[in-house]
Amino acid sequence: MEYTKLGNTDIRVSRICVGCMSYGKPTEDFHLWTLEQPETQAMVKHALDLGVNFFDTANCYSWGTSEEYLGQSLRNLGIKRENVVLASKVYFNDGFLSAEAIAREIDGTLQRLGTDYLDLYQIHRFDYTHPIEETMEALDKLVKAGKVRAIGASAMYGYQFHNMQICAEKNGWTKFSTMQNHYNLLYREDERELIPICEQYGVSRIPYSPLAGGHLTHKEWESGTSRSNTDKTLRAKYDHAKENDMEIIARVAELAERLGVTMTEVALAWQYKRGVAAPIVGATKVPHFDAAVRAIDLKLSNEDAAFLEEPYRPHEIVGANKGMQVLK
């Protein structure tokens, strides 16, 4: 396993992050395909055995049970707190990113995880309803109180991320160290502005959906899995651009066959080629983690990357809040 530092912090993480949206109580109003606690624990153990130490969850995943299952799994396995890096998120809750909401939600997250601090606390989206000064000051207070070691952001527009960093700089508050954005071979819109801003600030990129919800792991659009059959969020993300995306998927399959590796390895190796620190992989089966870890050692050439990227055409924005959706 290879490791890297998050942004300008001293937090050392594996080059693969376990995406814990895959774990938690299955429900009709969130996801039906998530793993229950025993299966979650087995996946967590396998990841740890492979040298993975980085786990990402959120207060809203499976209505909090994702955090509960992760914390319980680590305790059952006897893992020392200092040997893992735990990340969670705040936004999809009452009050969005108000100071009151942030102070309330961090305590709930810590309780569910069974720890007294988070290594990384991320805002899940941009909040149009509260001043960025209120949000950044509230996050800074968590760092000063020792409840959080570092802060990060997730999907938003480049100007929003830039403004929040400037706000922190002007007031002497903690700046974001990470960006968890929507990024993969089927969705590259953040290359225009958000990613250059991350590079400007030395921010580590830890993208979600690096395998496009599984679309980049098999030749066909539908896989027949429980997630493929029931995940409405996945369909909303990708089905609208299926025609173009299938061209890219065909290239991933062709390059994987040429190199004698899996499509998963090719898709993740491309992420490393493009400067990603640790893609977030939401695996539900042991072989998925094995392939993800092998991808770290696969070095794509410039020609390989160009071959994969060439068919891409601009996509509509998916991930960042449009604003009016929140204000209604």
mmCIF file of C-alpha atoms in Angstrom, residues 41-304:
data_model
loop_
_atom_site.group_PDB
_atom_site.id
_atom_site.type_symbol
_atom_site.label_atom_id
_atom_site.label_comp_id
_atom_site.label_asym_id
_atom_site.label_seq_id
_atom_site.Cartn_x
_atom_site.Cartn_y
_atom_site.Cartn_z
ATOM 1 C CA GLN A 41 -17.341 -5.562 9.297
ATOM 2 C CA ALA A 42 -16.038 -8.210 6.903
ATOM 3 C CA MET A 43 -15.386 -5.551 4.242
ATOM 4 C CA VAL A 44 -13.727 -3.223 6.755
ATOM 5 C CA LYS A 45 -11.459 -6.037 7.942
ATOM 6 C CA HIS A 46 -10.441 -6.940 4.406
ATOM 7 C CA ALA A 47 -9.633 -3.320 3.599
ATOM 8 C CA LEU A 48 -7.512 -3.035 6.748
ATOM 9 C CA ASP A 49 -5.705 -6.273 5.863
ATOM 10 C CA LEU A 50 -4.800 -4.697 2.509
ATOM 11 C CA GLY A 51 -3.266 -1.687 4.271
ATOM 12 C CA VAL A 52 -6.200 0.682 3.761
ATOM 13 C CA ASN A 53 -6.557 3.082 6.717
ATOM 14 C CA PHE A 54 -8.908 5.758 5.298
ATOM 15 C CA PHE A 55 -12.708 5.546 5.739
ATOM 16 C CA ASP A 56 -15.253 8.098 4.532
ATOM 17 C CA THR A 57 -18.866 8.245 5.702
ATOM 18 C CA ALA A 58 -21.554 10.895 6.341
ATOM 19 C CA ASN A 59 -24.223 11.730 8.880
ATOM 20 C CA CYS A 60 -26.946 11.094 6.288
ATOM 21 C CA TYR A 61 -25.760 7.748 4.910
ATOM 22 C CA SER A 62 -28.442 5.164 5.705
ATOM 23 C CA TRP A 63 -29.811 7.664 8.260
ATOM 24 C CA GLY A 64 -26.737 7.463 10.469
ATOM 25 C CA THR A 65 -26.353 3.703 10.496
ATOM 26 C CA SER A 66 -23.343 3.891 8.180
ATOM 27 C CA GLU A 67 -21.442 5.744 10.903
ATOM 28 C CA GLU A 68 -22.745 3.313 13.515
ATOM 29 C CA TYR A 69 -21.731 0.225 11.516
ATOM 30 C CA LEU A 70 -18.259 1.605 10.797
ATOM 31 C CA GLY A 71 -17.600 2.501 14.430
ATOM 32 C CA GLN A 72 -18.923 -0.852 15.673
ATOM 33 C CA SER A 73 -16.820 -2.746 13.127
ATOM 34 C CA LEU A 74 -13.612 -1.021 14.175
ATOM 35 C CA ARG A 75 -14.331 -1.697 17.861
ATOM 36 C CA ASN A 76 -15.198 -5.338 17.224
ATOM 37 C CA LEU A 77 -11.955 -5.755 15.287
ATOM 38 C CA GLY A 78 -9.921 -4.188 18.114
ATOM 39 C CA ILE A 79 -8.505 -1.432 15.882
ATOM 40 C CA LYS A 80 -6.692 1.357 17.715
ATOM 41 C CA ARG A 81 -8.204 4.749 16.965
ATOM 42 C CA GLU A 82 -4.859 6.264 15.947
ATOM 43 C CA ASN A 83 -4.391 3.597 13.276
ATOM 44 C CA VAL A 84 -7.328 4.722 11.142
ATOM 45 C CA VAL A 85 -8.323 7.996 9.484
ATOM 46 C CA LEU A 86 -12.038 8.684 9.868
ATOM 47 C CA ALA A 87 -13.862 11.209 7.699
ATOM 48 C CA SER A 88 -17.515 12.232 7.755
ATOM 49 C CA LYS A 89 -19.704 14.979 6.354
ATOM 50 C CA VAL A 90 -22.368 17.537 7.261
ATOM 51 C CA TYR A 91 -25.070 19.350 5.219
ATOM 52 C CA PHE A 92 -28.024 17.038 4.510
ATOM 53 C CA ASN A 93 -29.560 17.785 7.901
ATOM 54 C CA ASP A 94 -31.736 20.371 9.588
ATOM 55 C CA GLY A 95 -30.079 23.786 9.300
ATOM 56 C CA PHE A 96 -27.668 22.771 6.520
ATOM 57 C CA LEU A 97 -24.346 24.490 7.409
ATOM 58 C CA SER A 98 -25.490 26.940 10.064
ATOM 59 C CA ALA A 99 -23.276 27.278 13.125
ATOM 60 C CA GLU A 100 -25.967 25.606 15.224
ATOM 61 C CA ALA A 101 -26.302 22.682 12.811
ATOM 62 C CA ILE A 102 -22.555 22.087 12.558
ATOM 63 C CA ALA A 103 -22.147 22.113 16.356
ATOM 64 C CA ARG A 104 -25.062 19.698 16.735
ATOM 65 C CA GLU A 105 -24.200 17.332 13.892
ATOM 66 C CA ILE A 106 -20.544 16.818 14.809
ATOM 67 C CA ASP A 107 -21.587 15.551 18.238
ATOM 68 C CA GLY A 108 -24.044 13.109 16.683
ATOM 69 C CA THR A 109 -21.404 11.846 14.259
ATOM 70 C CA LEU A 110 -18.819 11.351 17.007
ATOM 71 C CA GLN A 111 -21.342 9.488 19.137
ATOM 72 C CA ARG A 112 -22.349 7.160 16.311
ATOM 73 C CA LEU A 113 -18.733 6.445 15.392
ATOM 74 C CA GLY A 114 -17.756 5.979 19.045
ATOM 75 C CA THR A 115 -14.821 8.401 18.968
ATOM 76 C CA ASP A 116 -14.035 11.786 20.474
ATOM 77 C CA TYR A 117 -12.556 13.304 17.311
ATOM 78 C CA LEU A 118 -12.720 13.136 13.520
ATOM 79 C CA ASP A 119 -9.630 13.273 11.345
ATOM 80 C CA LEU A 120 -11.510 14.988 8.521
ATOM 81 C CA TYR A 121 -14.873 16.795 8.596
ATOM 82 C CA GLN A 122 -16.304 17.795 5.225
ATOM 83 C CA ILE A 123 -19.166 20.003 4.123
ATOM 84 C CA HIS A 124 -21.276 17.788 1.872
ATOM 85 C CA ARG A 125 -22.490 20.613 -0.409
ATOM 86 C CA PHE A 126 -22.436 24.411 -0.634
ATOM 87 C CA ASP A 127 -25.069 26.117 1.519
ATOM 88 C CA TYR A 128 -26.871 29.026 -0.145
ATOM 89 C CA THR A 129 -28.929 29.747 2.963
ATOM 90 C CA HIS A 130 -26.204 30.782 5.425
ATOM 91 C CA PRO A 131 -23.213 33.149 5.105
ATOM 92 C CA ILE A 132 -19.938 31.420 4.342
ATOM 93 C CA GLU A 133 -18.416 33.347 7.264
ATOM 94 C CA GLU A 134 -20.794 31.582 9.645
ATOM 95 C CA THR A 135 -19.901 28.176 8.237
ATOM 96 C CA MET A 136 -16.132 28.690 8.140
ATOM 97 C CA GLU A 137 -16.008 30.086 11.672
ATOM 98 C CA ALA A 138 -18.080 27.168 12.983
ATOM 99 C CA LEU A 139 -15.739 24.661 11.329
ATOM 100 C CA ASP A 140 -12.700 26.493 12.697
ATOM 101 C CA LYS A 141 -14.151 26.260 16.218
ATOM 102 C CA LEU A 142 -14.344 22.477 15.860
ATOM 103 C CA VAL A 143 -10.652 22.351 14.961
ATOM 104 C CA LYS A 144 -9.714 24.590 17.883
ATOM 105 C CA ALA A 145 -11.847 22.461 20.219
ATOM 106 C CA GLY A 146 -10.025 19.294 19.136
ATOM 107 C CA LYS A 147 -13.137 17.627 17.742
ATOM 108 C CA VAL A 148 -11.776 17.770 14.180
ATOM 109 C CA ARG A 149 -8.202 17.614 12.878
ATOM 110 C CA ALA A 150 -8.832 18.958 9.362
ATOM 111 C CA ILE A 151 -11.731 20.149 7.222
ATOM 112 C CA GLY A 152 -12.727 19.466 3.648
ATOM 113 C CA ALA A 153 -15.404 20.311 1.097
ATOM 114 C CA SER A 154 -17.395 18.307 -1.408
ATOM 115 C CA ALA A 155 -19.156 18.930 -4.718
ATOM 116 C CA MET A 156 -19.605 22.649 -5.483
ATOM 117 C CA TYR A 157 -18.688 25.246 -8.083
ATOM 118 C CA GLY A 158 -15.114 26.477 -8.302
ATOM 119 C CA TYR A 159 -15.958 30.078 -7.377
ATOM 120 C CA GLN A 160 -17.740 28.881 -4.232
ATOM 121 C CA PHE A 161 -14.760 26.846 -3.061
ATOM 122 C CA HIS A 162 -12.416 29.742 -3.844
ATOM 123 C CA ASN A 163 -14.585 32.208 -1.912
ATOM 124 C CA MET A 164 -14.664 29.948 1.137
ATOM 125 C CA GLN A 165 -10.878 29.558 1.125
ATOM 126 C CA ILE A 166 -10.451 33.336 0.806
ATOM 127 C CA CYS A 167 -12.891 33.837 3.697
ATOM 128 C CA ALA A 168 -10.835 31.531 5.919
ATOM 129 C CA GLU A 169 -7.583 33.256 4.928
ATOM 130 C CA LYS A 170 -8.929 36.736 5.653
ATOM 131 C CA ASN A 171 -10.180 35.749 9.106
ATOM 132 C CA GLY A 172 -7.332 33.488 10.166
ATOM 133 C CA TRP A 173 -9.584 30.423 10.218
ATOM 134 C CA THR A 174 -8.802 26.868 9.162
ATOM 135 C CA LYS A 175 -8.788 26.355 5.388
ATOM 136 C CA PHE A 176 -10.020 23.284 3.559
ATOM 137 C CA SER A 177 -7.410 20.561 3.065
ATOM 138 C CA THR A 178 -9.427 18.254 0.817
ATOM 139 C CA MET A 179 -12.006 18.305 -1.964
ATOM 140 C CA GLN A 180 -14.346 15.342 -2.422
ATOM 141 C CA ASN A 181 -15.763 16.099 -5.845
ATOM 142 C CA HIS A 182 -17.590 14.101 -8.490
ATOM 143 C CA TYR A 183 -14.824 12.963 -10.836
ATOM 144 C CA ASN A 184 -14.256 9.997 -13.117
ATOM 145 C CA LEU A 185 -13.731 9.180 -16.796
ATOM 146 C CA LEU A 186 -17.462 9.700 -17.430
ATOM 147 C CA TYR A 187 -17.649 13.050 -15.600
ATOM 148 C CA ARG A 188 -14.784 15.540 -15.907
ATOM 149 C CA GLU A 189 -16.478 18.940 -15.696
ATOM 150 C CA ASP A 190 -14.423 19.989 -12.651
ATOM 151 C CA GLU A 191 -11.285 20.066 -14.796
ATOM 152 C CA ARG A 192 -12.419 23.510 -15.955
ATOM 153 C CA GLU A 193 -12.226 25.443 -12.672
ATOM 154 C CA LEU A 194 -12.553 23.476 -9.433
ATOM 155 C CA ILE A 195 -9.521 21.232 -9.903
ATOM 156 C CA PRO A 196 -7.147 24.109 -10.809
ATOM 157 C CA ILE A 197 -8.328 25.930 -7.662
ATOM 158 C CA CYS A 198 -7.580 22.816 -5.599
ATOM 159 C CA GLU A 199 -4.075 22.745 -7.078
ATOM 160 C CA GLN A 200 -3.635 26.445 -6.333
ATOM 161 C CA TYR A 201 -4.330 25.836 -2.637
ATOM 162 C CA GLY A 202 -2.483 22.518 -2.288
ATOM 163 C CA VAL A 203 -5.776 20.756 -1.602
ATOM 164 C CA SER A 204 -5.861 16.952 -1.877
ATOM 165 C CA ARG A 205 -8.527 15.534 -4.149
ATOM 166 C CA ILE A 206 -10.441 12.505 -2.875
ATOM 167 C CA PRO A 207 -13.212 12.112 -5.487
ATOM 168 C CA TYR A 208 -16.403 10.176 -4.962
ATOM 169 C CA SER A 209 -17.804 7.853 -7.651
ATOM 170 C CA PRO A 210 -14.366 7.221 -9.223
ATOM 171 C CA LEU A 211 -15.869 4.151 -10.925
ATOM 172 C CA ALA A 212 -19.096 5.970 -11.893
ATOM 173 C CA GLY A 213 -21.191 3.781 -9.636
ATOM 174 C CA GLY A 214 -19.802 0.633 -11.281
ATOM 175 C CA HIS A 215 -20.307 1.722 -14.899
ATOM 176 C CA LEU A 216 -16.537 1.761 -15.430
ATOM 177 C CA THR A 217 -16.094 -1.812 -14.164
ATOM 178 C CA HIS A 218 -17.975 -3.744 -16.873
ATOM 179 C CA LYS A 219 -18.636 -3.469 -20.615
ATOM 180 C CA GLU A 220 -22.425 -3.322 -20.399
ATOM 181 C CA TRP A 221 -24.397 -0.376 -19.032
ATOM 182 C CA GLU A 222 -26.508 -2.580 -16.759
ATOM 183 C CA SER A 223 -24.782 -5.046 -14.456
ATOM 184 C CA GLY A 224 -27.768 -6.823 -12.951
ATOM 185 C CA THR A 225 -26.628 -6.098 -9.396
ATOM 186 C CA SER A 226 -28.966 -4.969 -6.639
ATOM 187 C CA ARG A 227 -27.502 -1.477 -6.857
ATOM 188 C CA SER A 228 -27.877 -1.287 -10.632
ATOM 189 C CA ASN A 229 -31.495 -2.391 -10.344
ATOM 190 C CA THR A 230 -32.583 -0.140 -7.452
ATOM 191 C CA ASP A 231 -30.296 2.916 -7.197
ATOM 192 C CA LYS A 232 -32.326 5.864 -8.532
ATOM 193 C CA THR A 233 -29.521 8.302 -7.636
ATOM 194 C CA LEU A 234 -27.114 6.377 -9.853
ATOM 195 C CA ARG A 235 -29.522 6.553 -12.779
ATOM 196 C CA ALA A 236 -30.017 10.285 -12.294
ATOM 197 C CA LYS A 237 -26.258 10.825 -12.366
ATOM 198 C CA TYR A 238 -25.430 8.930 -15.525
ATOM 199 C CA ASP A 239 -28.326 7.725 -17.666
ATOM 200 C CA HIS A 240 -28.753 11.081 -19.437
ATOM 201 C CA ALA A 241 -25.286 10.786 -21.039
ATOM 202 C CA LYS A 242 -25.344 7.056 -21.693
ATOM 203 C CA GLU A 243 -24.534 7.255 -25.406
ATOM 204 C CA ASN A 244 -21.276 9.172 -24.951
ATOM 205 C CA ASP A 245 -20.391 7.277 -21.792
ATOM 206 C CA MET A 246 -20.608 3.929 -23.555
ATOM 207 C CA GLU A 247 -17.921 5.113 -25.987
ATOM 208 C CA ILE A 248 -15.611 5.779 -23.050
ATOM 209 C CA ILE A 249 -16.493 2.503 -21.331
ATOM 210 C CA ALA A 250 -15.555 0.645 -24.520
ATOM 211 C CA ARG A 251 -12.128 2.285 -24.438
ATOM 212 C CA VAL A 252 -11.617 1.333 -20.787
ATOM 213 C CA ALA A 253 -12.487 -2.272 -21.663
ATOM 214 C CA GLU A 254 -10.150 -2.260 -24.672
ATOM 215 C CA LEU A 255 -7.204 -0.852 -22.707
ATOM 216 C CA ALA A 256 -7.815 -3.271 -19.821
ATOM 217 C CA GLU A 257 -7.719 -6.204 -22.231
ATOM 218 C CA ARG A 258 -4.580 -4.860 -23.875
ATOM 219 C CA LEU A 259 -2.813 -4.468 -20.506
ATOM 220 C CA GLY A 260 -4.133 -7.708 -19.040
ATOM 221 C CA VAL A 261 -5.864 -6.034 -16.072
ATOM 222 C CA THR A 262 -9.423 -5.307 -14.941
ATOM 223 C CA MET A 263 -11.449 -2.300 -16.017
ATOM 224 C CA THR A 264 -11.482 -1.192 -12.361
ATOM 225 C CA GLU A 265 -7.692 -0.994 -12.376
ATOM 226 C CA VAL A 266 -7.635 1.088 -15.549
ATOM 227 C CA ALA A 267 -10.316 3.515 -14.320
ATOM 228 C CA LEU A 268 -8.565 4.074 -10.983
ATOM 229 C CA ALA A 269 -5.072 4.213 -12.500
ATOM 230 C CA TRP A 270 -6.351 7.088 -14.652
ATOM 231 C CA GLN A 271 -7.351 8.894 -11.441
ATOM 232 C CA TYR A 272 -3.777 8.663 -10.143
ATOM 233 C CA LYS A 273 -2.488 9.815 -13.518
ATOM 234 C CA ARG A 274 -4.611 12.938 -13.081
ATOM 235 C CA GLY A 275 -3.250 13.786 -9.617
ATOM 236 C CA VAL A 276 -5.920 12.313 -7.349
ATOM 237 C CA ALA A 277 -4.699 11.561 -3.812
ATOM 238 C CA ALA A 278 -7.155 8.842 -2.793
ATOM 239 C CA PRO A 279 -10.276 7.919 -4.772
ATOM 240 C CA ILE A 280 -13.217 6.845 -2.610
ATOM 241 C CA VAL A 281 -14.199 3.285 -3.508
ATOM 242 C CA GLY A 282 -17.555 2.033 -2.251
ATOM 243 C CA ALA A 283 -16.989 -1.690 -2.625
ATOM 244 C CA THR A 284 -19.504 -4.310 -1.495
ATOM 245 C CA LYS A 285 -17.495 -7.377 -2.562
ATOM 246 C CA VAL A 286 -13.974 -8.441 -1.570
ATOM 247 C CA PRO A 287 -12.609 -8.675 -5.159
ATOM 248 C CA HIS A 288 -13.553 -5.014 -5.692
ATOM 249 C CA PHE A 289 -11.128 -3.915 -2.991
ATOM 250 C CA ASP A 290 -8.417 -6.211 -4.346
ATOM 251 C CA ALA A 291 -8.678 -4.669 -7.818
ATOM 252 C CA ALA A 292 -8.744 -1.161 -6.377
ATOM 253 C CA VAL A 293 -5.515 -1.738 -4.479
ATOM 254 C CA ARG A 294 -3.811 -3.258 -7.533
ATOM 255 C CA ALA A 295 -4.613 -0.075 -9.448
ATOM 256 C CA ILE A 296 -2.083 1.838 -7.347
ATOM 257 C CA ASP A 297 0.746 -0.034 -9.067
ATOM 258 C CA LEU A 298 -0.642 0.373 -12.597
ATOM 259 C CA LYS A 299 1.066 3.291 -14.325
ATOM 260 C CA LEU A 300 -0.685 4.514 -17.463
ATOM 261 C CA SER A 301 1.303 6.211 -20.205
ATOM 262 C CA ASN A 302 0.377 9.604 -21.629
ATOM 263 C CA GLU A 303 -0.860 7.781 -24.714
ATOM 264 C CA ASP A 304 -3.048 5.492 -22.585
#
